[in-house]
């Protein structure tokens, strides 16, 4: 298995290249949003974005910390904090089991997955180490920055290449129609009338 810190370092280098802010990613990326998405404290996210290697935390400590993080950051529809009884119901277990989970840091995979799905948390939320979790949360950021840096990247697909190879054999009228079609389907409208 590849070292998560090495993978994160490569990703960080690419992000620094795209943002033009070497060593200053925490100034240009939304640290609070990354913290919320990963369950990692904001100061740890900042340290990892700066390239610092932090001491490893045990699995039990990560699980406890992230369960507490969920309890502090995810709110009920009325804005109040979830009680342990409510979290236990969501997980499909008892309050006693949830309390034991918090003490031991060893959740049942089924119960942890129920909580994860209920709160729309990424896979591995409770168990991934900090570098792995941040690496996963930075993937959409990287894709967005790459799309801004190279707006034609989404068109570099096998289907578009096959279409481009046919271009020399098309009439100017067909090429114009194809260009209009490509422009229409690549507009930045998130949802058209067909719901696509």
Short mmCIF file of N, CA and C in Angstrom, two decimals:
data_model
loop_
_atom_site.label_atom_id
_atom_site.label_comp_id
_atom_site.label_asym_id
_atom_site.label_seq_id
_atom_site.Cartn_x
_atom_site.Cartn_y
_atom_site.Cartn_z
N UNK A 1 0.84 -1.18 0.00
CA UNK A 1 0.00 0.00 0.00
C UNK A 1 0.88 1.24 0.00
N UNK A 2 0.51 2.21 -0.76
CA UNK A 2 1.27 3.44 -0.89
C UNK A 2 1.10 4.30 0.35
N UNK A 3 2.16 4.98 0.74
CA UNK A 3 2.12 5.85 1.90
C UNK A 3 1.16 7.01 1.64
N UNK A 4 0.22 7.21 2.54
CA UNK A 4 -0.78 8.27 2.39
C UNK A 4 -0.12 9.64 2.38
N UNK A 5 0.95 9.80 3.15
CA UNK A 5 1.64 11.10 3.18
C UNK A 5 2.31 11.41 1.84
N UNK A 6 2.85 10.38 1.19
CA UNK A 6 3.47 10.58 -0.13
C UNK A 6 2.42 10.97 -1.16
N UNK A 7 1.27 10.30 -1.13
CA UNK A 7 0.18 10.64 -2.05
C UNK A 7 -0.32 12.06 -1.81
N UNK A 8 -0.44 12.42 -0.53
CA UNK A 8 -0.89 13.77 -0.19
C UNK A 8 0.13 14.80 -0.64
N UNK A 9 1.42 14.49 -0.51
CA UNK A 9 2.47 15.43 -0.92
C UNK A 9 2.40 15.69 -2.43
N UNK A 10 2.16 14.63 -3.22
CA UNK A 10 2.02 14.80 -4.68
C UNK A 10 0.81 15.66 -5.01
N UNK A 11 -0.29 15.38 -4.34
CA UNK A 11 -1.51 16.15 -4.58
C UNK A 11 -1.31 17.61 -4.17
N UNK A 12 -0.68 17.81 -3.03
CA UNK A 12 -0.40 19.16 -2.55
C UNK A 12 0.46 19.93 -3.57
N UNK A 13 1.47 19.27 -4.13
CA UNK A 13 2.34 19.91 -5.13
C UNK A 13 1.53 20.33 -6.35
N UNK A 14 0.63 19.46 -6.78
CA UNK A 14 -0.21 19.80 -7.95
C UNK A 14 -1.14 20.97 -7.62
N UNK A 15 -1.72 20.98 -6.43
CA UNK A 15 -2.59 22.08 -6.03
C UNK A 15 -1.81 23.39 -5.93
N UNK A 16 -0.60 23.32 -5.42
CA UNK A 16 0.24 24.52 -5.33
C UNK A 16 0.56 25.06 -6.72
N UNK A 17 0.81 24.15 -7.65
CA UNK A 17 1.08 24.54 -9.03
C UNK A 17 -0.15 25.24 -9.64
N UNK A 18 -1.32 24.65 -9.42
CA UNK A 18 -2.55 25.21 -10.00
C UNK A 18 -2.96 26.54 -9.37
N UNK A 19 -2.71 26.68 -8.07
CA UNK A 19 -3.11 27.92 -7.38
C UNK A 19 -2.03 28.99 -7.44
N UNK A 20 -0.79 28.57 -7.73
CA UNK A 20 0.31 29.53 -7.73
C UNK A 20 0.67 29.99 -6.32
N UNK A 21 0.34 29.18 -5.32
CA UNK A 21 0.60 29.54 -3.92
C UNK A 21 1.41 28.45 -3.22
N UNK A 22 2.67 28.24 -3.60
CA UNK A 22 3.45 27.19 -2.93
C UNK A 22 3.58 27.46 -1.43
N UNK A 23 3.31 26.40 -0.67
CA UNK A 23 3.42 26.50 0.79
C UNK A 23 2.33 27.31 1.46
N UNK A 24 1.33 27.74 0.69
CA UNK A 24 0.29 28.60 1.26
C UNK A 24 -1.12 28.14 0.88
N UNK A 25 -1.28 26.84 0.76
CA UNK A 25 -2.59 26.31 0.37
C UNK A 25 -3.67 26.63 1.40
N UNK A 26 -3.31 26.68 2.67
CA UNK A 26 -4.31 26.96 3.70
C UNK A 26 -4.88 28.36 3.56
N UNK A 27 -4.22 29.22 2.80
CA UNK A 27 -4.72 30.58 2.56
C UNK A 27 -5.71 30.64 1.40
N UNK A 28 -5.63 29.65 0.49
CA UNK A 28 -6.49 29.69 -0.70
C UNK A 28 -7.58 28.63 -0.70
N UNK A 29 -7.42 27.59 0.12
CA UNK A 29 -8.44 26.55 0.19
C UNK A 29 -9.30 26.77 1.43
N UNK A 30 -10.51 26.26 1.40
CA UNK A 30 -11.45 26.42 2.50
C UNK A 30 -11.16 25.36 3.57
N UNK A 31 -10.31 25.73 4.52
CA UNK A 31 -9.88 24.81 5.58
C UNK A 31 -11.08 24.33 6.40
N UNK A 32 -12.00 25.23 6.71
CA UNK A 32 -13.18 24.86 7.51
C UNK A 32 -14.03 23.81 6.78
N UNK A 33 -14.20 23.98 5.48
CA UNK A 33 -14.99 23.01 4.70
C UNK A 33 -14.28 21.66 4.64
N UNK A 34 -12.96 21.68 4.48
CA UNK A 34 -12.20 20.43 4.46
C UNK A 34 -12.28 19.73 5.82
N UNK A 35 -12.24 20.51 6.88
CA UNK A 35 -12.37 19.95 8.23
C UNK A 35 -13.75 19.32 8.39
N UNK A 36 -14.77 20.03 7.98
CA UNK A 36 -16.15 19.54 8.11
C UNK A 36 -16.33 18.25 7.32
N UNK A 37 -15.76 18.19 6.13
CA UNK A 37 -15.92 17.02 5.26
C UNK A 37 -15.18 15.79 5.79
N UNK A 38 -14.02 16.02 6.42
CA UNK A 38 -13.17 14.90 6.83
C UNK A 38 -13.29 14.52 8.29
N UNK A 39 -13.77 15.45 9.12
CA UNK A 39 -13.80 15.19 10.56
C UNK A 39 -12.46 15.45 11.22
N UNK A 40 -11.55 16.06 10.49
CA UNK A 40 -10.22 16.38 11.00
C UNK A 40 -10.26 17.81 11.53
N UNK A 41 -9.71 18.06 12.72
CA UNK A 41 -9.70 19.44 13.23
C UNK A 41 -9.02 20.39 12.23
N UNK A 42 -9.51 21.62 12.17
CA UNK A 42 -9.00 22.61 11.21
C UNK A 42 -7.50 22.82 11.34
N UNK A 43 -6.98 22.82 12.57
CA UNK A 43 -5.54 23.04 12.73
C UNK A 43 -4.73 21.87 12.15
N UNK A 44 -5.28 20.67 12.17
CA UNK A 44 -4.61 19.52 11.57
C UNK A 44 -4.66 19.61 10.05
N UNK A 45 -5.80 20.04 9.51
CA UNK A 45 -5.91 20.25 8.06
C UNK A 45 -4.87 21.27 7.62
N UNK A 46 -4.76 22.37 8.34
CA UNK A 46 -3.78 23.41 8.00
C UNK A 46 -2.37 22.85 8.02
N UNK A 47 -2.04 22.10 9.06
CA UNK A 47 -0.69 21.53 9.18
C UNK A 47 -0.39 20.59 8.00
N UNK A 48 -1.36 19.77 7.62
CA UNK A 48 -1.15 18.85 6.50
C UNK A 48 -1.04 19.60 5.18
N UNK A 49 -1.81 20.67 5.02
CA UNK A 49 -1.71 21.48 3.80
C UNK A 49 -0.35 22.18 3.72
N UNK A 50 0.24 22.45 4.86
CA UNK A 50 1.56 23.09 4.89
C UNK A 50 2.68 22.08 4.72
N UNK A 51 2.32 20.80 4.67
CA UNK A 51 3.32 19.77 4.45
C UNK A 51 3.95 19.20 5.71
N UNK A 52 3.41 19.56 6.85
CA UNK A 52 3.95 19.02 8.09
C UNK A 52 3.47 17.59 8.27
N UNK A 53 4.34 16.77 8.76
CA UNK A 53 3.99 15.38 9.05
C UNK A 53 3.68 15.29 10.54
N UNK A 54 2.48 14.90 10.86
CA UNK A 54 2.02 14.86 12.25
C UNK A 54 2.17 13.46 12.82
N UNK A 55 2.26 13.35 14.14
CA UNK A 55 2.30 12.02 14.74
C UNK A 55 1.01 11.26 14.41
N UNK A 56 1.17 9.97 14.16
CA UNK A 56 -0.01 9.16 13.85
C UNK A 56 -0.90 9.02 15.07
N UNK A 57 -2.20 9.02 14.81
CA UNK A 57 -3.16 8.77 15.88
C UNK A 57 -3.62 7.33 15.76
N UNK A 58 -3.94 6.73 16.87
CA UNK A 58 -4.42 5.35 16.82
C UNK A 58 -5.82 5.31 16.22
N UNK A 59 -6.19 4.15 15.73
CA UNK A 59 -7.53 3.98 15.15
C UNK A 59 -8.59 4.33 16.18
N UNK A 60 -8.44 3.86 17.40
CA UNK A 60 -9.43 4.15 18.44
C UNK A 60 -9.56 5.64 18.69
N UNK A 61 -8.45 6.36 18.73
CA UNK A 61 -8.50 7.81 18.94
C UNK A 61 -9.18 8.52 17.78
N UNK A 62 -8.89 8.07 16.54
CA UNK A 62 -9.53 8.69 15.37
C UNK A 62 -11.04 8.49 15.41
N UNK A 63 -11.46 7.26 15.70
CA UNK A 63 -12.89 6.95 15.73
C UNK A 63 -13.59 7.80 16.79
N UNK A 64 -13.03 7.86 17.98
CA UNK A 64 -13.62 8.68 19.06
C UNK A 64 -13.69 10.15 18.66
N UNK A 65 -12.58 10.65 18.15
CA UNK A 65 -12.52 12.06 17.77
C UNK A 65 -13.55 12.39 16.69
N UNK A 66 -13.70 11.50 15.72
CA UNK A 66 -14.63 11.79 14.62
C UNK A 66 -16.09 11.61 15.03
N UNK A 67 -16.36 10.68 15.93
CA UNK A 67 -17.72 10.56 16.44
C UNK A 67 -18.08 11.83 17.21
N UNK A 68 -17.19 12.31 18.04
CA UNK A 68 -17.43 13.55 18.77
C UNK A 68 -17.56 14.73 17.79
N UNK A 69 -16.74 14.72 16.74
CA UNK A 69 -16.79 15.78 15.73
C UNK A 69 -18.16 15.81 15.05
N UNK A 70 -18.67 14.63 14.69
CA UNK A 70 -20.00 14.55 14.08
C UNK A 70 -21.04 15.11 15.03
N UNK A 71 -20.94 14.72 16.27
CA UNK A 71 -21.91 15.18 17.26
C UNK A 71 -21.87 16.69 17.43
N UNK A 72 -20.69 17.29 17.32
CA UNK A 72 -20.54 18.74 17.48
C UNK A 72 -20.92 19.52 16.22
N UNK A 73 -20.70 18.95 15.05
CA UNK A 73 -20.86 19.73 13.82
C UNK A 73 -22.13 19.43 13.03
N UNK A 74 -22.71 18.27 13.20
CA UNK A 74 -23.94 17.95 12.48
C UNK A 74 -25.10 18.22 13.43
N UNK A 75 -26.07 18.96 12.92
CA UNK A 75 -27.19 19.37 13.78
C UNK A 75 -28.50 18.79 13.27
N UNK A 76 -29.42 18.67 14.20
CA UNK A 76 -30.78 18.24 13.86
C UNK A 76 -31.42 19.35 13.02
N UNK A 77 -32.53 19.04 12.36
CA UNK A 77 -33.21 20.07 11.57
C UNK A 77 -33.58 21.32 12.37
N UNK A 78 -33.78 21.17 13.69
CA UNK A 78 -34.12 22.34 14.51
C UNK A 78 -32.88 23.09 14.99
N UNK A 79 -31.68 22.66 14.54
CA UNK A 79 -30.45 23.34 14.89
C UNK A 79 -29.78 22.87 16.17
N UNK A 80 -30.44 21.98 16.89
CA UNK A 80 -29.87 21.49 18.15
C UNK A 80 -28.94 20.31 17.90
N UNK A 81 -28.08 20.07 18.85
CA UNK A 81 -27.13 18.97 18.77
C UNK A 81 -27.85 17.63 18.97
N UNK A 82 -27.38 16.59 18.28
CA UNK A 82 -27.95 15.25 18.45
C UNK A 82 -27.55 14.72 19.82
N UNK A 83 -28.49 14.10 20.50
CA UNK A 83 -28.17 13.44 21.78
C UNK A 83 -27.56 12.08 21.47
N UNK A 84 -26.95 11.48 22.46
CA UNK A 84 -26.41 10.13 22.28
C UNK A 84 -27.52 9.13 21.97
N UNK A 85 -28.69 9.32 22.58
CA UNK A 85 -29.83 8.44 22.28
C UNK A 85 -30.22 8.54 20.80
N UNK A 86 -30.26 9.76 20.28
CA UNK A 86 -30.62 9.94 18.87
C UNK A 86 -29.56 9.33 17.95
N UNK A 87 -28.29 9.55 18.26
CA UNK A 87 -27.23 8.94 17.45
C UNK A 87 -27.31 7.42 17.50
N UNK A 88 -27.61 6.88 18.67
CA UNK A 88 -27.74 5.43 18.82
C UNK A 88 -28.89 4.91 17.95
N UNK A 89 -30.02 5.63 17.94
CA UNK A 89 -31.15 5.22 17.09
C UNK A 89 -30.75 5.25 15.61
N UNK A 90 -30.04 6.31 15.20
CA UNK A 90 -29.60 6.42 13.80
C UNK A 90 -28.69 5.24 13.46
N UNK A 91 -27.81 4.89 14.39
CA UNK A 91 -26.86 3.78 14.16
C UNK A 91 -27.52 2.42 14.27
N UNK A 92 -28.73 2.39 14.81
CA UNK A 92 -29.43 1.11 14.96
C UNK A 92 -28.94 0.31 16.15
N UNK A 93 -28.61 1.00 17.22
CA UNK A 93 -28.08 0.33 18.40
C UNK A 93 -28.57 1.03 19.66
N UNK A 94 -27.98 0.68 20.78
CA UNK A 94 -28.39 1.28 22.06
C UNK A 94 -27.42 2.39 22.47
N UNK A 95 -27.89 3.22 23.38
CA UNK A 95 -27.04 4.29 23.92
C UNK A 95 -25.84 3.69 24.65
N UNK A 96 -26.03 2.58 25.32
CA UNK A 96 -24.94 1.93 26.03
C UNK A 96 -23.85 1.49 25.05
N UNK A 97 -24.27 0.91 23.92
CA UNK A 97 -23.28 0.48 22.93
C UNK A 97 -22.53 1.68 22.39
N UNK A 98 -23.26 2.78 22.10
CA UNK A 98 -22.62 3.98 21.57
C UNK A 98 -21.64 4.56 22.59
N UNK A 99 -22.01 4.53 23.85
CA UNK A 99 -21.09 5.00 24.90
C UNK A 99 -19.84 4.12 24.94
N UNK A 100 -20.03 2.83 24.80
CA UNK A 100 -18.88 1.92 24.78
C UNK A 100 -18.00 2.19 23.56
N UNK A 101 -18.63 2.47 22.43
CA UNK A 101 -17.90 2.81 21.21
C UNK A 101 -17.03 4.04 21.47
N UNK A 102 -17.60 5.05 22.08
CA UNK A 102 -16.84 6.27 22.38
C UNK A 102 -15.67 5.97 23.32
N UNK A 103 -15.88 5.06 24.27
CA UNK A 103 -14.81 4.71 25.22
C UNK A 103 -13.70 3.91 24.53
N UNK A 104 -14.09 2.88 23.79
CA UNK A 104 -13.12 1.95 23.21
C UNK A 104 -12.57 2.42 21.86
N UNK A 105 -13.39 3.20 21.13
CA UNK A 105 -12.98 3.61 19.79
C UNK A 105 -13.10 2.50 18.77
N UNK A 106 -13.85 1.44 19.11
CA UNK A 106 -13.99 0.31 18.19
C UNK A 106 -15.45 0.10 17.82
N UNK A 107 -15.90 0.73 16.74
CA UNK A 107 -17.30 0.60 16.35
C UNK A 107 -17.58 -0.68 15.59
N UNK A 108 -18.83 -1.07 15.57
CA UNK A 108 -19.27 -2.13 14.68
C UNK A 108 -19.32 -1.49 13.29
N UNK A 109 -18.85 -2.20 12.28
CA UNK A 109 -18.86 -1.65 10.92
C UNK A 109 -20.28 -1.30 10.47
N UNK A 110 -21.23 -2.14 10.81
CA UNK A 110 -22.62 -1.88 10.40
C UNK A 110 -23.15 -0.59 11.02
N UNK A 111 -22.93 -0.41 12.31
CA UNK A 111 -23.44 0.78 12.99
C UNK A 111 -22.71 2.04 12.53
N UNK A 112 -21.41 1.93 12.35
CA UNK A 112 -20.64 3.08 11.87
C UNK A 112 -21.10 3.46 10.46
N UNK A 113 -21.39 2.46 9.63
CA UNK A 113 -21.84 2.75 8.26
C UNK A 113 -23.21 3.40 8.26
N UNK A 114 -24.08 3.01 9.17
CA UNK A 114 -25.40 3.66 9.25
C UNK A 114 -25.25 5.14 9.59
N UNK A 115 -24.39 5.44 10.54
CA UNK A 115 -24.14 6.84 10.88
C UNK A 115 -23.54 7.58 9.69
N UNK A 116 -22.58 6.95 9.06
CA UNK A 116 -21.91 7.57 7.92
C UNK A 116 -22.91 7.90 6.81
N UNK A 117 -23.77 6.96 6.49
CA UNK A 117 -24.76 7.20 5.43
C UNK A 117 -25.78 8.24 5.84
N UNK A 118 -26.22 8.20 7.09
CA UNK A 118 -27.22 9.17 7.56
C UNK A 118 -26.71 10.61 7.41
N UNK A 119 -25.44 10.81 7.75
CA UNK A 119 -24.87 12.16 7.71
C UNK A 119 -24.15 12.44 6.39
N UNK A 120 -24.27 11.55 5.42
CA UNK A 120 -23.65 11.71 4.10
C UNK A 120 -22.15 11.97 4.23
N UNK A 121 -21.50 11.11 4.99
CA UNK A 121 -20.06 11.21 5.21
C UNK A 121 -19.35 10.32 4.21
N UNK A 122 -18.12 10.66 3.84
CA UNK A 122 -17.40 9.82 2.88
C UNK A 122 -17.05 8.45 3.46
N UNK A 123 -16.87 7.48 2.59
CA UNK A 123 -16.45 6.15 3.03
C UNK A 123 -15.13 6.29 3.80
N UNK A 124 -15.00 5.54 4.85
CA UNK A 124 -13.78 5.61 5.66
C UNK A 124 -13.73 6.78 6.61
N UNK A 125 -14.81 7.52 6.74
CA UNK A 125 -14.82 8.73 7.57
C UNK A 125 -14.31 8.46 8.98
N UNK A 126 -14.77 7.38 9.59
CA UNK A 126 -14.41 7.11 10.98
C UNK A 126 -13.02 6.47 11.13
N UNK A 127 -12.51 5.86 10.07
CA UNK A 127 -11.30 5.06 10.23
C UNK A 127 -10.07 5.55 9.47
N UNK A 128 -10.22 6.29 8.39
CA UNK A 128 -9.06 6.73 7.62
C UNK A 128 -8.15 7.61 8.45
N UNK A 129 -6.83 7.48 8.22
CA UNK A 129 -5.94 8.39 8.92
C UNK A 129 -6.08 9.78 8.29
N UNK A 130 -5.52 10.76 8.94
CA UNK A 130 -5.72 12.15 8.54
C UNK A 130 -5.27 12.42 7.11
N UNK A 131 -4.10 11.89 6.73
CA UNK A 131 -3.58 12.12 5.38
C UNK A 131 -4.48 11.49 4.33
N UNK A 132 -4.97 10.27 4.58
CA UNK A 132 -5.89 9.61 3.64
C UNK A 132 -7.19 10.39 3.50
N UNK A 133 -7.74 10.81 4.62
CA UNK A 133 -9.02 11.53 4.60
C UNK A 133 -8.88 12.85 3.86
N UNK A 134 -7.81 13.59 4.12
CA UNK A 134 -7.61 14.87 3.44
C UNK A 134 -7.36 14.66 1.96
N UNK A 135 -6.60 13.64 1.62
CA UNK A 135 -6.35 13.33 0.21
C UNK A 135 -7.67 13.12 -0.53
N UNK A 136 -8.57 12.35 0.07
CA UNK A 136 -9.87 12.11 -0.56
C UNK A 136 -10.70 13.38 -0.69
N UNK A 137 -10.67 14.22 0.34
CA UNK A 137 -11.46 15.46 0.32
C UNK A 137 -10.90 16.47 -0.68
N UNK A 138 -9.61 16.37 -1.00
CA UNK A 138 -9.00 17.32 -1.93
C UNK A 138 -9.19 16.92 -3.40
N UNK A 139 -9.63 15.71 -3.66
CA UNK A 139 -9.82 15.26 -5.05
C UNK A 139 -10.80 16.15 -5.83
N UNK A 140 -11.99 16.47 -5.28
CA UNK A 140 -12.89 17.35 -6.03
C UNK A 140 -12.31 18.76 -6.21
N UNK A 141 -11.54 19.22 -5.24
CA UNK A 141 -10.89 20.54 -5.35
C UNK A 141 -9.91 20.52 -6.51
N UNK A 142 -9.13 19.45 -6.60
CA UNK A 142 -8.16 19.32 -7.69
C UNK A 142 -8.88 19.31 -9.04
N UNK A 143 -9.94 18.52 -9.14
CA UNK A 143 -10.67 18.46 -10.42
C UNK A 143 -11.22 19.82 -10.82
N UNK A 144 -11.74 20.55 -9.86
CA UNK A 144 -12.28 21.88 -10.15
C UNK A 144 -11.18 22.83 -10.62
N UNK A 145 -10.05 22.82 -9.94
CA UNK A 145 -8.94 23.69 -10.33
C UNK A 145 -8.36 23.29 -11.69
N UNK A 146 -8.28 22.00 -11.95
CA UNK A 146 -7.79 21.55 -13.25
C UNK A 146 -8.75 21.94 -14.37
N UNK A 147 -10.04 21.87 -14.09
CA UNK A 147 -11.03 22.27 -15.10
C UNK A 147 -10.91 23.76 -15.41
N UNK A 148 -10.65 24.56 -14.38
CA UNK A 148 -10.47 26.00 -14.61
C UNK A 148 -9.19 26.27 -15.38
N UNK A 149 -8.13 25.51 -15.08
CA UNK A 149 -6.84 25.70 -15.74
C UNK A 149 -6.88 25.22 -17.19
N UNK A 150 -7.66 24.19 -17.46
CA UNK A 150 -7.76 23.62 -18.80
C UNK A 150 -9.22 23.34 -19.12
N UNK A 151 -9.95 24.35 -19.59
CA UNK A 151 -11.38 24.17 -19.81
C UNK A 151 -11.72 23.12 -20.88
N UNK A 152 -10.75 22.73 -21.69
CA UNK A 152 -11.03 21.71 -22.71
C UNK A 152 -10.84 20.29 -22.20
N UNK A 153 -10.34 20.13 -20.99
CA UNK A 153 -10.08 18.80 -20.44
C UNK A 153 -11.30 17.88 -20.50
N UNK A 154 -12.50 18.36 -20.16
CA UNK A 154 -13.65 17.44 -20.23
C UNK A 154 -13.96 16.94 -21.64
N UNK A 155 -13.45 17.65 -22.65
CA UNK A 155 -13.71 17.22 -24.02
C UNK A 155 -12.69 16.20 -24.51
N UNK A 156 -11.65 15.97 -23.74
CA UNK A 156 -10.61 15.02 -24.14
C UNK A 156 -11.01 13.61 -23.73
N UNK A 157 -12.04 13.13 -24.36
CA UNK A 157 -12.54 11.78 -24.09
C UNK A 157 -12.46 10.98 -25.39
N UNK A 158 -12.47 9.68 -25.31
CA UNK A 158 -12.41 8.87 -26.54
C UNK A 158 -13.52 9.23 -27.54
N UNK A 159 -14.71 9.52 -27.04
CA UNK A 159 -15.82 9.86 -27.94
C UNK A 159 -15.56 11.13 -28.72
N UNK A 160 -15.04 12.14 -28.04
CA UNK A 160 -14.75 13.39 -28.74
C UNK A 160 -13.56 13.22 -29.69
N UNK A 161 -12.59 12.38 -29.33
CA UNK A 161 -11.48 12.13 -30.25
C UNK A 161 -11.96 11.44 -31.52
N UNK A 162 -12.87 10.47 -31.37
CA UNK A 162 -13.43 9.80 -32.56
C UNK A 162 -14.16 10.81 -33.44
N UNK A 163 -14.89 11.70 -32.82
CA UNK A 163 -15.60 12.74 -33.56
C UNK A 163 -14.63 13.66 -34.28
N UNK A 164 -13.56 14.05 -33.60
CA UNK A 164 -12.57 14.95 -34.19
C UNK A 164 -11.88 14.30 -35.39
N UNK A 165 -11.66 12.99 -35.33
CA UNK A 165 -11.02 12.30 -36.47
C UNK A 165 -11.91 12.31 -37.71
N UNK A 166 -13.20 12.45 -37.52
CA UNK A 166 -14.12 12.50 -38.67
C UNK A 166 -14.18 13.90 -39.29
N UNK A 167 -13.73 14.90 -38.57
CA UNK A 167 -13.86 16.30 -39.02
C UNK A 167 -13.31 16.55 -40.42
N UNK A 168 -12.14 16.01 -40.79
CA UNK A 168 -11.63 16.32 -42.14
C UNK A 168 -12.56 15.84 -43.26
N UNK A 169 -13.45 14.92 -42.97
CA UNK A 169 -14.36 14.38 -43.99
C UNK A 169 -15.75 15.01 -43.93
N UNK A 170 -15.91 16.04 -43.11
CA UNK A 170 -17.22 16.68 -42.97
C UNK A 170 -17.27 17.97 -43.77
N UNK A 171 -18.45 18.28 -44.19
CA UNK A 171 -18.65 19.54 -44.91
C UNK A 171 -18.61 20.70 -43.91
N UNK A 172 -18.35 21.93 -44.39
CA UNK A 172 -18.35 23.09 -43.47
C UNK A 172 -19.69 23.24 -42.73
N UNK A 173 -20.78 22.93 -43.41
CA UNK A 173 -22.09 23.04 -42.77
C UNK A 173 -22.22 22.04 -41.61
N UNK A 174 -21.75 20.79 -41.83
CA UNK A 174 -21.80 19.78 -40.77
C UNK A 174 -20.87 20.14 -39.62
N UNK A 175 -19.70 20.68 -39.95
CA UNK A 175 -18.77 21.10 -38.90
C UNK A 175 -19.38 22.21 -38.04
N UNK A 176 -20.07 23.15 -38.69
CA UNK A 176 -20.73 24.23 -37.96
C UNK A 176 -21.82 23.68 -37.06
N UNK A 177 -22.59 22.74 -37.56
CA UNK A 177 -23.65 22.12 -36.75
C UNK A 177 -23.05 21.37 -35.57
N UNK A 178 -21.95 20.67 -35.81
CA UNK A 178 -21.27 19.94 -34.74
C UNK A 178 -20.74 20.90 -33.68
N UNK A 179 -20.16 22.01 -34.10
CA UNK A 179 -19.65 23.01 -33.16
C UNK A 179 -20.78 23.59 -32.32
N UNK A 180 -21.91 23.88 -32.94
CA UNK A 180 -23.06 24.41 -32.20
C UNK A 180 -23.58 23.38 -31.21
N UNK A 181 -23.63 22.13 -31.64
CA UNK A 181 -24.08 21.05 -30.75
C UNK A 181 -23.14 20.92 -29.56
N UNK A 182 -21.84 20.90 -29.80
CA UNK A 182 -20.86 20.78 -28.71
C UNK A 182 -20.98 21.95 -27.75
N UNK A 183 -21.18 23.14 -28.28
CA UNK A 183 -21.32 24.31 -27.41
C UNK A 183 -22.60 24.20 -26.57
N UNK A 184 -23.66 23.72 -27.19
CA UNK A 184 -24.92 23.59 -26.47
C UNK A 184 -24.80 22.59 -25.31
N UNK A 185 -24.17 21.44 -25.54
CA UNK A 185 -24.12 20.43 -24.48
C UNK A 185 -23.07 20.74 -23.42
N UNK A 186 -22.15 21.64 -23.71
CA UNK A 186 -21.13 21.96 -22.71
C UNK A 186 -21.40 23.28 -22.00
N UNK A 187 -22.57 23.87 -22.21
CA UNK A 187 -22.92 25.08 -21.48
C UNK A 187 -22.89 24.79 -20.00
N UNK A 188 -22.72 25.79 -19.20
CA UNK A 188 -22.59 25.63 -17.75
C UNK A 188 -23.93 25.54 -17.02
N UNK A 189 -25.01 25.23 -17.71
CA UNK A 189 -26.30 25.04 -17.04
C UNK A 189 -26.28 23.72 -16.33
N UNK A 190 -26.45 23.70 -14.98
CA UNK A 190 -26.38 22.43 -14.25
C UNK A 190 -27.48 21.45 -14.60
N UNK A 191 -28.68 21.92 -14.93
CA UNK A 191 -29.78 21.03 -15.26
C UNK A 191 -30.56 21.65 -16.41
N UNK A 192 -30.75 20.87 -17.47
CA UNK A 192 -31.57 21.37 -18.57
C UNK A 192 -33.01 20.88 -18.38
N UNK A 193 -33.81 21.12 -19.38
CA UNK A 193 -35.22 20.76 -19.25
C UNK A 193 -35.46 19.26 -19.17
N UNK A 194 -34.50 18.44 -19.60
CA UNK A 194 -34.64 17.00 -19.51
C UNK A 194 -34.19 16.46 -18.16
N UNK A 195 -33.65 17.34 -17.29
CA UNK A 195 -33.18 16.91 -15.98
C UNK A 195 -31.80 16.29 -16.03
N UNK A 196 -31.10 16.43 -17.15
CA UNK A 196 -29.76 15.85 -17.29
C UNK A 196 -28.68 16.86 -17.01
#
